[in-house]
CSV table of C-alpha atoms in Angstrom, one decimal:
chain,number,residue,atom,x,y,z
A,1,UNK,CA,-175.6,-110.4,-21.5
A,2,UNK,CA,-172.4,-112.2,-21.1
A,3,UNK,CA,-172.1,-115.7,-20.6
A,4,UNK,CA,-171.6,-117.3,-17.5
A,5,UNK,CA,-167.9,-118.6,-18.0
A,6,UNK,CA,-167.1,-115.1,-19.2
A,7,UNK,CA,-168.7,-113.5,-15.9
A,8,UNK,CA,-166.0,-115.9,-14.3
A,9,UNK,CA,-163.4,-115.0,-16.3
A,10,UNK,CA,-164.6,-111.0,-15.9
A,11,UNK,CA,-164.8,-111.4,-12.1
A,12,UNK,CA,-161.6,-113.8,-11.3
A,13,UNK,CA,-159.4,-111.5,-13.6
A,14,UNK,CA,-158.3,-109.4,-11.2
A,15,UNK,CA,-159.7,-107.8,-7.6
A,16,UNK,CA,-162.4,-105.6,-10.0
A,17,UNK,CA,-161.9,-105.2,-13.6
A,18,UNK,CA,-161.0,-101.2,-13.6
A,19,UNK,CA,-158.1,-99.6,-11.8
A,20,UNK,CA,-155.0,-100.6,-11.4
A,21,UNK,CA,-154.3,-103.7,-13.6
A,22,UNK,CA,-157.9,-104.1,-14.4
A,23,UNK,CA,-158.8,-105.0,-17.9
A,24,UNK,CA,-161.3,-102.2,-18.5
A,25,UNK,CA,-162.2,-98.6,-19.2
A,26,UNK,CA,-164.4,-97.4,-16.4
A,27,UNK,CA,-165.5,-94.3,-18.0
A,28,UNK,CA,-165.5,-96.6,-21.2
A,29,UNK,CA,-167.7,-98.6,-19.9
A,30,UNK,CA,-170.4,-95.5,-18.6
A,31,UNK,CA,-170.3,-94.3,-21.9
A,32,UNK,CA,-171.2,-97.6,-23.8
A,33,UNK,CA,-174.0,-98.7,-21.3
A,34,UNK,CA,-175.4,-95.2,-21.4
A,35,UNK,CA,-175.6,-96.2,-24.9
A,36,UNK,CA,-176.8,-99.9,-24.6
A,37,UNK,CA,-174.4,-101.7,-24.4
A,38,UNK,CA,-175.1,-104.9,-22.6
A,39,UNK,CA,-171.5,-106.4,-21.7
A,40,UNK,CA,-170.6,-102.9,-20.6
A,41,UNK,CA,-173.3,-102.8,-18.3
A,42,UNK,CA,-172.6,-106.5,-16.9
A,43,UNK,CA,-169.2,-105.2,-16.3
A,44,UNK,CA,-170.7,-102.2,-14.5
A,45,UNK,CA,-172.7,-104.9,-12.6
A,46,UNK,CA,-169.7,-107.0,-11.6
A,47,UNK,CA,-167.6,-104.2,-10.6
A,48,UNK,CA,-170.2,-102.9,-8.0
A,49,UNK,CA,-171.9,-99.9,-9.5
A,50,UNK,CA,-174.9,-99.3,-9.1
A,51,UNK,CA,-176.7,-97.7,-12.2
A,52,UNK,CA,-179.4,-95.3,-12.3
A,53,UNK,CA,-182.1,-93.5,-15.2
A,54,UNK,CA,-181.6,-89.8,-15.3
A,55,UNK,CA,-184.5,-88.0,-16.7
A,56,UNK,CA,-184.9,-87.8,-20.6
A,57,UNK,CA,-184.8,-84.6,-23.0
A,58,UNK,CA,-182.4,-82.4,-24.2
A,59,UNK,CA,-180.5,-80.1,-22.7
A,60,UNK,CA,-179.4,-76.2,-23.5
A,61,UNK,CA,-177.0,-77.1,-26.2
A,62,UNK,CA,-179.1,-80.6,-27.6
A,63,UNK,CA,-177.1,-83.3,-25.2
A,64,UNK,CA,-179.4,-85.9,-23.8
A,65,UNK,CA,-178.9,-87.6,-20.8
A,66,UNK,CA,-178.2,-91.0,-20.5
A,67,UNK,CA,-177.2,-92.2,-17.0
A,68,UNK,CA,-175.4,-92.1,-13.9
A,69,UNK,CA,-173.6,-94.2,-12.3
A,70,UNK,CA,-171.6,-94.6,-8.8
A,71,UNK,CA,-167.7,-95.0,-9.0
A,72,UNK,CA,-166.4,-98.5,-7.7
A,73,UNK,CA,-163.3,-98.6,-5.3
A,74,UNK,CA,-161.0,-98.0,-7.3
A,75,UNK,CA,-162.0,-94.9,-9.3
A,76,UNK,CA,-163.0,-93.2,-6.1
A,77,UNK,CA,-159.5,-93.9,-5.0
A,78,UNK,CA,-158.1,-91.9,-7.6
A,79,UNK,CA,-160.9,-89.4,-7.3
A,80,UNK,CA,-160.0,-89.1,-3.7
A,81,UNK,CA,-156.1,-88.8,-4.7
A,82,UNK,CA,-157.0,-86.0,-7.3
A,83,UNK,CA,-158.4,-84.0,-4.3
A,84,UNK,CA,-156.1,-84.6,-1.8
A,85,UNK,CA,-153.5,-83.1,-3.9
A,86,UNK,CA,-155.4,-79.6,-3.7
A,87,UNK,CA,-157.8,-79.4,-0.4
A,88,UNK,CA,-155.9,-78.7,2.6
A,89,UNK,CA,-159.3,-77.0,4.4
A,90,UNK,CA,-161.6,-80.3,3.9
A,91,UNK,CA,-159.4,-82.4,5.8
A,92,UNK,CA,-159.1,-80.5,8.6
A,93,UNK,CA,-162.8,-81.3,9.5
A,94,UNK,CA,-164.2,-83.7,11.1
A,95,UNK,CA,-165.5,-86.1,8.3
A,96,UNK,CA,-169.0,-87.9,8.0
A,97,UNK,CA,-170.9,-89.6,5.4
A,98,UNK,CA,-173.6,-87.7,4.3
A,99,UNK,CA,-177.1,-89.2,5.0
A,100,UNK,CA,-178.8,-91.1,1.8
A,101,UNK,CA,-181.9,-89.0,1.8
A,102,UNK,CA,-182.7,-85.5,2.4
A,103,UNK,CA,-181.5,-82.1,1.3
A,104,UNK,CA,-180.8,-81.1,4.7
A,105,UNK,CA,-178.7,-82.6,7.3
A,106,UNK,CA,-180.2,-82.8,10.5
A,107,UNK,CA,-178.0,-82.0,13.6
A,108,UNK,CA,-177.5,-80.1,16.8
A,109,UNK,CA,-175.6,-77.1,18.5
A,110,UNK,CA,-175.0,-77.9,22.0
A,111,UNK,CA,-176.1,-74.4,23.8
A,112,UNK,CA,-175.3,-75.5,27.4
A,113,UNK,CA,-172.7,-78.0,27.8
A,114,UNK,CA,-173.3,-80.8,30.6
A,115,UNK,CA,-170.9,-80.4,33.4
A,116,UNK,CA,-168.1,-82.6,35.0
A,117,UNK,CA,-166.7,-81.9,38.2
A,118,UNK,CA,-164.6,-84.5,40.9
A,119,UNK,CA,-167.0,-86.1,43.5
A,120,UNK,CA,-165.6,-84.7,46.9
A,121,UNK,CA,-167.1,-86.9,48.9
A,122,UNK,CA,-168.9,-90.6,48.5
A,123,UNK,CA,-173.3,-90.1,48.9
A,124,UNK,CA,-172.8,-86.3,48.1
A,125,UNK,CA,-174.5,-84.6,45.0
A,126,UNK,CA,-173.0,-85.3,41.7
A,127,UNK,CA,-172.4,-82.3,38.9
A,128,UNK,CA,-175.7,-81.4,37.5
A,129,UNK,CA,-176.2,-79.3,34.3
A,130,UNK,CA,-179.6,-79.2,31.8
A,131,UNK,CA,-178.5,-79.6,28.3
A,132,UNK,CA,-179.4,-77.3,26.0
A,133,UNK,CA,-179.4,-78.3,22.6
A,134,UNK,CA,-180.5,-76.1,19.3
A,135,UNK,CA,-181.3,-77.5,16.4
A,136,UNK,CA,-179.3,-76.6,13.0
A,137,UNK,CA,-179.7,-78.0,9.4
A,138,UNK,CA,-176.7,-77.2,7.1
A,139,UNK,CA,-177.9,-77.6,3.6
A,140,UNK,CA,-176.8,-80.1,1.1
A,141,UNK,CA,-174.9,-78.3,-1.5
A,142,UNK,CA,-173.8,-79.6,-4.9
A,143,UNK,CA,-170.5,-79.5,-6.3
A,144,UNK,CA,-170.5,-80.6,-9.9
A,145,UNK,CA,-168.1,-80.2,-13.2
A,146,UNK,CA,-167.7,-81.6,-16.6
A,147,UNK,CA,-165.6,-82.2,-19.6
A,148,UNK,CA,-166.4,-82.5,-23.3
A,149,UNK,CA,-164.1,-86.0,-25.1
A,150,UNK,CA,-164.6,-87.6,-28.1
A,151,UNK,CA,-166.5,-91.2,-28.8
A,152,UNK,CA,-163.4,-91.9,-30.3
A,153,UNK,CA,-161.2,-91.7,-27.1
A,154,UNK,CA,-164.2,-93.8,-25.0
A,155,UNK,CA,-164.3,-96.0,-28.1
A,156,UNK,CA,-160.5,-97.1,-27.7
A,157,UNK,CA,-159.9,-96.3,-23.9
A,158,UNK,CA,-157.8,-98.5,-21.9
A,159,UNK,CA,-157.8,-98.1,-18.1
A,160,UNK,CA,-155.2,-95.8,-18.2
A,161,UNK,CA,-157.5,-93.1,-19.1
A,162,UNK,CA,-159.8,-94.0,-15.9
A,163,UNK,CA,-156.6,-92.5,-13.6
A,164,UNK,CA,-155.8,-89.5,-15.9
A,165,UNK,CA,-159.6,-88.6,-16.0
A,166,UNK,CA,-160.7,-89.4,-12.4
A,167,UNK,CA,-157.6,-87.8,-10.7
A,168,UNK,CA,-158.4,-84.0,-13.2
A,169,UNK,CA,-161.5,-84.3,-12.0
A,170,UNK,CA,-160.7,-84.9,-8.0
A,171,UNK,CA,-158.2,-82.1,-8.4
A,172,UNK,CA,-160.9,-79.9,-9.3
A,173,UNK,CA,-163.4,-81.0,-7.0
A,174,UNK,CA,-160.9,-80.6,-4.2
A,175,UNK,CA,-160.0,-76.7,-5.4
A,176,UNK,CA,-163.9,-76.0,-5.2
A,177,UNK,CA,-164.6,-77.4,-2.4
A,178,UNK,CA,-161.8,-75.6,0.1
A,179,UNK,CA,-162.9,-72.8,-1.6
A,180,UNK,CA,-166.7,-73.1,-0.6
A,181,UNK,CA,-165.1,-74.0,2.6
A,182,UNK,CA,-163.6,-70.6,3.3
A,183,UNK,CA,-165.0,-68.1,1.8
A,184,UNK,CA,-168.5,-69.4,0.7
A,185,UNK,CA,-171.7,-67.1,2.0
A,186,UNK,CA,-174.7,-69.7,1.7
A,187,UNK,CA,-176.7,-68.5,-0.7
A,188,UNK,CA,-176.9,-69.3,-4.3
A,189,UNK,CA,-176.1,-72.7,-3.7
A,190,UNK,CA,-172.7,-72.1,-1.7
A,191,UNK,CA,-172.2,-74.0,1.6
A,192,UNK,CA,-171.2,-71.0,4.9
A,193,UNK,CA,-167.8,-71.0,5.1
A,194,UNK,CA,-165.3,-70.4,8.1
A,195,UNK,CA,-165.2,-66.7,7.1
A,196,UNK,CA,-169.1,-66.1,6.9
A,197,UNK,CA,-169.0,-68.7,10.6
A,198,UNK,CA,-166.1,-67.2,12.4
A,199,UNK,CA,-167.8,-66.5,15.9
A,200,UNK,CA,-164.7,-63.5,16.7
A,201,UNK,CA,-162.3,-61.2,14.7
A,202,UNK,CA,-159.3,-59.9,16.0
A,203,UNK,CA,-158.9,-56.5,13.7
A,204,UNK,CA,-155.0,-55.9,12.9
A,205,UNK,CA,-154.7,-51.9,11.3
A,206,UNK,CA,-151.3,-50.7,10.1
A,207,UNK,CA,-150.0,-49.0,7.6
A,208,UNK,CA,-146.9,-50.4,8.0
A,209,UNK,CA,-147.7,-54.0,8.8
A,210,UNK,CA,-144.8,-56.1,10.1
A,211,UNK,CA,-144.4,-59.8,10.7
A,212,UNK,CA,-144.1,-59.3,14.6
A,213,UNK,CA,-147.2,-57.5,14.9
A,214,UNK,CA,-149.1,-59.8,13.0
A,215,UNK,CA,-148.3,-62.9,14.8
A,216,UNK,CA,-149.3,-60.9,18.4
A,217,UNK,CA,-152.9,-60.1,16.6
A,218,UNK,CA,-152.7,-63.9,15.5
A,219,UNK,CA,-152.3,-65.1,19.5
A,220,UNK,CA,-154.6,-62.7,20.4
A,221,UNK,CA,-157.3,-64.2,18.0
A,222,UNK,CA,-155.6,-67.9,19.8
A,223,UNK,CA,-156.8,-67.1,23.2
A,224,UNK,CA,-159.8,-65.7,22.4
A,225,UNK,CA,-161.1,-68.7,20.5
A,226,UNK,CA,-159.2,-71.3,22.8
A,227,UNK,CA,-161.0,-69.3,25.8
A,228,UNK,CA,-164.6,-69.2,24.5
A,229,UNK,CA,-164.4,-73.0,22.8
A,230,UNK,CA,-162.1,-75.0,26.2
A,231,UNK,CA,-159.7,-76.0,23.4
A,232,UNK,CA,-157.2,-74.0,21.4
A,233,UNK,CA,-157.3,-73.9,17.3
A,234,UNK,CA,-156.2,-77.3,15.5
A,235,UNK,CA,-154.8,-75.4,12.5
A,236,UNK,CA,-154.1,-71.2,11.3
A,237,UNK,CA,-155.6,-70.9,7.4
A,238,UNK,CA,-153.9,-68.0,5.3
A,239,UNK,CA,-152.9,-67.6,1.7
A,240,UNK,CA,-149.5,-68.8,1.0
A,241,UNK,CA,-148.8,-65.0,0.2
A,242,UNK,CA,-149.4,-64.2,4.1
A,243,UNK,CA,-147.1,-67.2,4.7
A,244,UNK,CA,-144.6,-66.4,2.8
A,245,UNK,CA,-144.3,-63.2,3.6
A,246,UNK,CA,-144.6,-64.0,7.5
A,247,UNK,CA,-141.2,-66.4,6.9
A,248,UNK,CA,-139.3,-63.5,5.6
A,249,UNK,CA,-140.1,-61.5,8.1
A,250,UNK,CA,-139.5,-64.0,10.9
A,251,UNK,CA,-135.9,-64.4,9.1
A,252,UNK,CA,-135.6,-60.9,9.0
A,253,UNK,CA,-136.3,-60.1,12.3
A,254,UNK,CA,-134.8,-62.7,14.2
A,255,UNK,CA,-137.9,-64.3,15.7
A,256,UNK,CA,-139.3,-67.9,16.0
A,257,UNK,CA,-142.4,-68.3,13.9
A,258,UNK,CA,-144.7,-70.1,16.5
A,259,UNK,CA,-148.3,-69.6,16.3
A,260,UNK,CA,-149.4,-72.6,18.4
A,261,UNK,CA,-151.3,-74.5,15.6
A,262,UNK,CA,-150.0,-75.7,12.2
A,263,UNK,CA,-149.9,-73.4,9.7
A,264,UNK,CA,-152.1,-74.1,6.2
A,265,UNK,CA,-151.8,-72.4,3.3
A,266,UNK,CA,-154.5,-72.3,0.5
A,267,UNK,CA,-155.5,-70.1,-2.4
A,268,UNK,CA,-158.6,-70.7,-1.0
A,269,UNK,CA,-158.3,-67.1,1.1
A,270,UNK,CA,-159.3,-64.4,-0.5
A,271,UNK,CA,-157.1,-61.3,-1.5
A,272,UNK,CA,-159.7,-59.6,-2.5
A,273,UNK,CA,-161.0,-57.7,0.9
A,274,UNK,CA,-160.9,-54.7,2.3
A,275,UNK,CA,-161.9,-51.1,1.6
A,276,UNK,CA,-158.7,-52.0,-0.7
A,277,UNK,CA,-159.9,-54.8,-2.0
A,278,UNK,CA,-156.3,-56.0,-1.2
A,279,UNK,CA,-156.5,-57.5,1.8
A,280,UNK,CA,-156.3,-61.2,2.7
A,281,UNK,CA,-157.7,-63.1,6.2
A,282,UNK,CA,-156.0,-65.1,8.9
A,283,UNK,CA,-158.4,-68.2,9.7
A,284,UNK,CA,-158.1,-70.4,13.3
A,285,UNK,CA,-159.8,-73.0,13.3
A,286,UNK,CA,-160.5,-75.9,15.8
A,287,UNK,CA,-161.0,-78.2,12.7
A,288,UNK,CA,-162.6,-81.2,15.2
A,289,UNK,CA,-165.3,-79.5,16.2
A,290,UNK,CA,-166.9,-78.5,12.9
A,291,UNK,CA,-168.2,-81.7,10.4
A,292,UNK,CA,-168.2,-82.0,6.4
A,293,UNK,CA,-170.7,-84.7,5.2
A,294,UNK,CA,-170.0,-85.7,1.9
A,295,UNK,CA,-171.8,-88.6,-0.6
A,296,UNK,CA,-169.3,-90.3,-3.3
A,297,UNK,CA,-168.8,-88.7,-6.4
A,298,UNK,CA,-171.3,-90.1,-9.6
A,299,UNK,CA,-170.5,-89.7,-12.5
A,300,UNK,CA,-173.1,-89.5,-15.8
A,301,UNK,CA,-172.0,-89.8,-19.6
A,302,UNK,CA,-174.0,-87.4,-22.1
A,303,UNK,CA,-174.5,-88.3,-25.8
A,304,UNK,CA,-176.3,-86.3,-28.8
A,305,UNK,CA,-174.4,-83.2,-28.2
A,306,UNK,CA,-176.0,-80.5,-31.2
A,307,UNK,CA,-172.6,-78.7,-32.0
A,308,UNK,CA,-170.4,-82.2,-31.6
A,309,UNK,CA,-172.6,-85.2,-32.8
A,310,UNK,CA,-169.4,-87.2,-32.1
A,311,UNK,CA,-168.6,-85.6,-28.3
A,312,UNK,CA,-169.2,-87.4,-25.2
A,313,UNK,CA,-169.9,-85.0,-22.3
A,314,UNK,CA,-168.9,-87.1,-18.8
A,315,UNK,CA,-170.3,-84.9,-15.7
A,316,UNK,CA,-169.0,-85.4,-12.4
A,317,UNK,CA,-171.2,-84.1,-9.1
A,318,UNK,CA,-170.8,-84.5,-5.1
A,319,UNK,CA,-173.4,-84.2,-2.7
A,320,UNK,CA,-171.6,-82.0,0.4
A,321,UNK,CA,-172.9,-80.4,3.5
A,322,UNK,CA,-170.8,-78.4,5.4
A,323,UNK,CA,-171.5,-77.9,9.8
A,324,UNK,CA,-169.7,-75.1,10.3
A,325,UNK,CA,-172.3,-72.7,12.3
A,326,UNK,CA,-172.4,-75.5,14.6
A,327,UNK,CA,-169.6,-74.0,16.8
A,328,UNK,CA,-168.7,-70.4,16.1
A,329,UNK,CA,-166.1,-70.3,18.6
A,330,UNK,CA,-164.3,-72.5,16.8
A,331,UNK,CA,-163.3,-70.1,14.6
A,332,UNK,CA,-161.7,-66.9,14.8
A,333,UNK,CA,-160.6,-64.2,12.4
A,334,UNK,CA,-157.6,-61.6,11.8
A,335,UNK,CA,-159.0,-59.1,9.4
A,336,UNK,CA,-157.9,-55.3,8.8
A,337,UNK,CA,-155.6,-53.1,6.8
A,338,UNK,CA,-152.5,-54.6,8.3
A,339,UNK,CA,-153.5,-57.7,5.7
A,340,UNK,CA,-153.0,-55.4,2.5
A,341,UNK,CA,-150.6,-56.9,0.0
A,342,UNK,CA,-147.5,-57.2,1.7
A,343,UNK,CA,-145.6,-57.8,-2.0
């Protein structure tokens, strides 16, 4: 344990002793109190994280599990910095924390809307509509990853490792998680994505696709999902290939590229579709209207591997639970064989 003037020391060092011009290793410091180390531990303590047991026994490949822990502030920070850099889809939902127990989340679909309407006249009925409300339990999901380092590189980490670490690992938990986002089906663990929740698809067919045609089917998909919602799309999802190719022919043709939302482009969308298998999807989305819960990232350090007795394997997983069925109408689709490869 450390000594008291040494907790002072620890804690009055800086604002927490990892990230940015903090003393210590975070993922240092996991590794050496998964393996008993006291001072790591206290350090662990100090900083805010709380630790927890995972179960003992080894796993496919020999590794036994040591512990988890939660990330403190700053760790998270960089976590979250990782995955901004990639997800463009996540952020356009409305975000909530996801509850502390429970593998489902517990929510509601609004089925009859209550009503609001201008009082003509004073002592004269008022609006009057029975809610409706259906009940709907998205799933928790689990996003998780890992990497293999050496004890050597925990052994003599300094907290510039933390950031390198922390920001891989974001990146790749922000790639995953617009892709569940889009195009996951909800089974085998996947959340539903907007494709599997789209409540309308507006089918463009060509065989000789053109920019101008494709941005009429895209409005058309617009009204319809601004119509059936009472609020028009916050954001128009496509593969940057769609994109790219939509600019070129905007230039081409002379016209101004307006499809009444932002557009957002993500490797997320498949371009794998079709009777083709070549075809890509045009996602609106009314973004506010649909929620992601998500729990902070842990993080657990793995010693003992059987084919690297000197290997450290650090596994990073995220609790998620994506709300999309909750609305249908607020998304809509542009599928068909006008969405073939246009390269």
């Amino acid at each position: 344990m450390l000594r008291t003037e040494e907790i002072e020391l620890v804690a009055g060092d800086v604002a927490a002793p990892y990230g940015p011009g903090g003393s210590r290793s975070y993922f240092a410091d996991v590794y050496r109190a998964a393996t008993g180390d006291a001072r790591a531990a206290d350090h662990l303590r100090l900083a805010g994280v709380q630790a927890r047991d995972l179960t003992t026994g080894a796993g496919a490949d020999g590794d036994v599990p040591t512990g988890a822990a939660t990330m403190p502030a700053a760790i998270e920070a960089a976590v979250a910095e990782g995955v901004s850099a990639v997800a463009v889809v996540a952020p356009l939902l409305d975000a909530q924390p996801l509850p502390a127990a429970g593998m489902e989340v517990w929510s509601a679909q609004v089925a009859t809307p209550p009503a609001v309407d201008v009082h003509a006249a004073e002592n004269t009925a008022v609006a009057n509509t029975d809610i409706s409300l259906d009940p709907i339990r998205p799933p928790v999901r689990t996003l998780a990853g890992t990497v293999v380092t050496s004890r050597q590189a925990l052994e003599r980490a300094t907290p510039a490792l933390d950031a390198i670490i922390a920001r891989e690992f974001g990146r790749a938990l922000g790639a995953r998680l617009d892709v569940q986002l889009v195009r996951g089906d909800g089974t085998a663990g996947q959340v539903t994505g907007l494709l599997a929740a789209a409540g309308s698809t507006v089918t463009y067919t060509s065989a000789s696709p053109t920019g101008a045609e494709l941005v009429s089917a895209i409005a058309d998909a617009y009204q319809q999902a601004a119509a059936a919602l009472g609020q028009p799309p916050t954001a128009v999802v496509m593969h940057p290939r769609r994109a790219a190719w939509l600019r070129a022919e905007a230039a081409a043709a002379g016209f101004v590229l307006d499809l009444g939302a932002p557009i957002v482009e993500t490797t997320a969308v498949p371009t794998n579709l079709g009777a083709g298998t070549n075809e890509d999807r045009v996602i609106l989305v009314a973004g506010d209207r649909l929620t992601l819960h998500s729990a902070p990232p842990v993080v657990a350090a793995h010693t003992g591997l059987a084919a690297n007795p000197l290997g450290v394997r650090l596994v990073m997983h995220q609790y998620v639970a994506a709300n999309l069925t909750r609305r249908p109408e607020a998304v809509a689709v542009v599928a068909g064989t006008g969405l073939v490869n246009p390269w």
